[in-house]
Amino acid sequence: LYQRVRITDSVAGQSAGAAFPGSESSRTITVSIVPVSEDDIASLTTMLAGQGHKFLSAWTFSAEDFSAGPSNPVYLSLPADSAGNISSLNIWWLIDEEWRPYFDHDWMEWNSQLTDLAFDGTYASFVVNNLGSFAVTAKMSTGDSDGDNDVDGLDLLSFNTAQNELTIEELAAVFGK
């Protein structure tokens, strides 16, 4: 039995959620779910620059009168609606002001604490044994210049709009043969 909470950020129009394990006795948990600061988002996007990752969302989860752990796991849900599919998802965890992979498909590393990664087309959801700041990115397909997870003519337009000069050889290399 889990108690769920979902918070919507009215500025970004996104919402994130957390599900906490229930207990046999009544208890009060004070929960905070807030978007990650612009500075922390900038540090993540700077770190990932040139690696083909698209930033999707980042949220900080905390709770008073509750300690997450192996016997008290928390199920988090972060917006990831433009991820495409579960195989493109990467989960990041902010520790000591440094973003570290929580789960990264590129390196095929599973954090031993990450279980039950799920994607319903809107939210990336996973179980954690600790709270803190988490982010979701998606690995873009090669040639997906506009980040819509579809390599098509709009990518060529987006690429050219960025004032890139493109030879036929580069076109074949970037957009497939």
CSV table of C-alpha atoms in Angstrom, one decimal, residues 6-128:
chain,number,residue,atom,x,y,z
A,6,ARG,CA,1.7,14.7,-7.3
A,7,ILE,CA,2.8,18.3,-7.5
A,8,THR,CA,2.3,20.6,-10.5
A,9,ASP,CA,4.7,23.5,-11.2
A,10,SER,CA,2.3,26.1,-12.6
A,11,VAL,CA,5.2,28.0,-14.3
A,12,ALA,CA,6.5,25.0,-16.3
A,13,GLY,CA,3.2,23.2,-16.5
A,14,GLN,CA,4.8,19.9,-15.5
A,15,SER,CA,4.0,17.7,-12.6
A,16,ALA,CA,6.1,15.1,-10.7
A,17,GLY,CA,5.0,12.5,-8.2
A,18,ALA,CA,6.2,10.3,-5.4
A,19,ALA,CA,4.6,7.3,-3.7
A,20,PHE,CA,5.6,6.5,-0.2
A,21,PRO,CA,5.0,3.2,1.5
A,22,GLY,CA,2.0,3.1,3.8
A,23,SER,CA,2.2,2.0,7.4
A,24,GLU,CA,0.1,0.1,9.8
A,25,SER,CA,-0.3,3.1,12.1
A,26,SER,CA,-1.3,6.7,11.3
A,27,ARG,CA,1.6,9.0,10.5
A,28,THR,CA,2.2,12.4,9.0
A,29,ILE,CA,4.9,13.0,6.4
A,30,THR,CA,5.6,16.5,5.2
A,31,VAL,CA,6.6,16.1,1.5
A,32,SER,CA,8.3,18.7,-0.8
A,33,ILE,CA,8.6,18.2,-4.5
A,34,VAL,CA,10.0,21.2,-6.4
A,35,PRO,CA,11.7,21.8,-9.7
A,36,VAL,CA,15.5,21.7,-9.6
A,37,SER,CA,17.1,25.2,-9.7
A,38,GLU,CA,18.1,26.7,-13.0
A,39,ASP,CA,21.8,26.6,-12.0
A,40,ASP,CA,21.6,22.9,-11.4
A,41,ILE,CA,19.8,22.3,-14.7
A,42,ALA,CA,22.5,24.4,-16.4
A,43,SER,CA,25.2,22.3,-14.8
A,44,LEU,CA,23.6,19.1,-16.1
A,45,THR,CA,23.0,20.4,-19.6
A,46,THR,CA,26.6,21.8,-19.8
A,47,MET,CA,27.9,18.4,-18.7
A,48,LEU,CA,25.9,16.6,-21.4
A,49,ALA,CA,26.6,19.1,-24.1
A,50,GLY,CA,27.6,17.4,-27.4
A,51,GLN,CA,26.6,13.9,-26.1
A,52,GLY,CA,23.2,13.9,-27.8
A,53,HIS,CA,21.1,14.1,-24.6
A,54,LYS,CA,17.9,16.0,-24.5
A,55,PHE,CA,17.0,17.4,-21.0
A,56,LEU,CA,13.4,16.5,-20.1
A,57,SER,CA,12.9,17.4,-16.4
A,58,ALA,CA,14.5,17.6,-13.0
A,59,TRP,CA,12.9,17.7,-9.6
A,60,THR,CA,14.0,17.7,-5.9
A,61,PHE,CA,12.2,15.3,-3.5
A,62,SER,CA,12.4,15.6,0.3
A,63,ALA,CA,10.3,14.5,3.2
A,64,GLU,CA,10.2,15.2,6.9
A,65,ASP,CA,9.5,12.5,9.4
A,66,PHE,CA,10.4,9.8,6.8
A,67,SER,CA,13.6,8.1,6.0
A,68,ALA,CA,13.8,6.4,2.6
A,69,GLY,CA,15.8,3.2,2.4
A,70,PRO,CA,15.7,-0.5,1.4
A,71,SER,CA,12.8,-1.1,3.8
A,72,ASN,CA,11.1,2.2,2.8
A,73,PRO,CA,11.6,2.7,-0.9
A,74,VAL,CA,9.9,5.6,-2.7
A,75,TYR,CA,8.5,5.4,-6.2
A,76,LEU,CA,9.3,8.6,-8.1
A,77,SER,CA,7.6,9.8,-11.4
A,78,LEU,CA,9.3,12.6,-13.4
A,79,PRO,CA,7.9,14.1,-16.7
A,80,ALA,CA,9.5,12.6,-19.7
A,81,ASP,CA,6.9,12.9,-22.4
A,82,SER,CA,9.3,13.6,-25.3
A,83,ALA,CA,11.6,10.7,-24.5
A,84,GLY,CA,10.4,8.5,-27.3
A,85,ASN,CA,10.8,5.2,-25.5
A,86,ILE,CA,12.3,3.6,-22.4
A,87,SER,CA,15.5,2.6,-24.1
A,88,SER,CA,16.4,6.3,-24.6
A,89,LEU,CA,15.9,7.3,-20.9
A,90,ASN,CA,18.8,8.3,-18.6
A,91,ILE,CA,18.2,9.0,-15.0
A,92,TRP,CA,20.6,11.4,-13.2
A,93,TRP,CA,21.1,12.0,-9.4
A,94,LEU,CA,22.6,15.2,-8.0
A,95,ILE,CA,25.1,14.3,-5.2
A,96,ASP,CA,27.3,16.9,-3.6
A,97,GLU,CA,26.5,19.4,-6.4
A,98,GLU,CA,27.5,16.9,-9.1
A,99,TRP,CA,25.2,15.1,-11.5
A,100,ARG,CA,25.9,11.4,-11.6
A,101,PRO,CA,24.3,8.7,-13.6
A,102,TYR,CA,21.6,6.8,-11.7
A,103,PHE,CA,20.8,4.8,-14.7
A,104,ASP,CA,22.5,5.5,-18.1
A,105,HIS,CA,21.7,3.4,-21.2
A,106,ASP,CA,24.9,4.6,-22.8
A,107,TRP,CA,27.0,2.9,-20.2
A,108,MET,CA,24.5,0.2,-19.4
A,109,GLU,CA,25.1,0.9,-15.8
A,110,TRP,CA,22.4,0.1,-13.2
A,111,ASN,CA,22.7,1.8,-9.9
A,112,SER,CA,22.1,-1.0,-7.4
A,113,GLN,CA,19.4,1.1,-5.9
A,114,LEU,CA,17.4,1.7,-9.1
A,115,THR,CA,14.7,-0.8,-9.7
A,116,ASP,CA,11.5,-0.9,-11.6
A,117,LEU,CA,12.3,1.7,-14.3
A,118,ALA,CA,9.0,2.2,-16.2
A,119,PHE,CA,7.9,4.6,-18.9
A,120,ASP,CA,4.3,5.1,-19.8
A,121,GLY,CA,4.9,7.7,-22.6
A,122,THR,CA,4.5,10.6,-20.2
A,123,TYR,CA,6.4,9.8,-17.0
A,124,ALA,CA,9.7,8.0,-16.2
A,125,SER,CA,9.1,6.2,-12.9
A,126,PHE,CA,11.5,4.3,-10.7
A,127,VAL,CA,12.1,3.2,-7.2
A,128,VAL,CA,14.7,4.9,-5.0
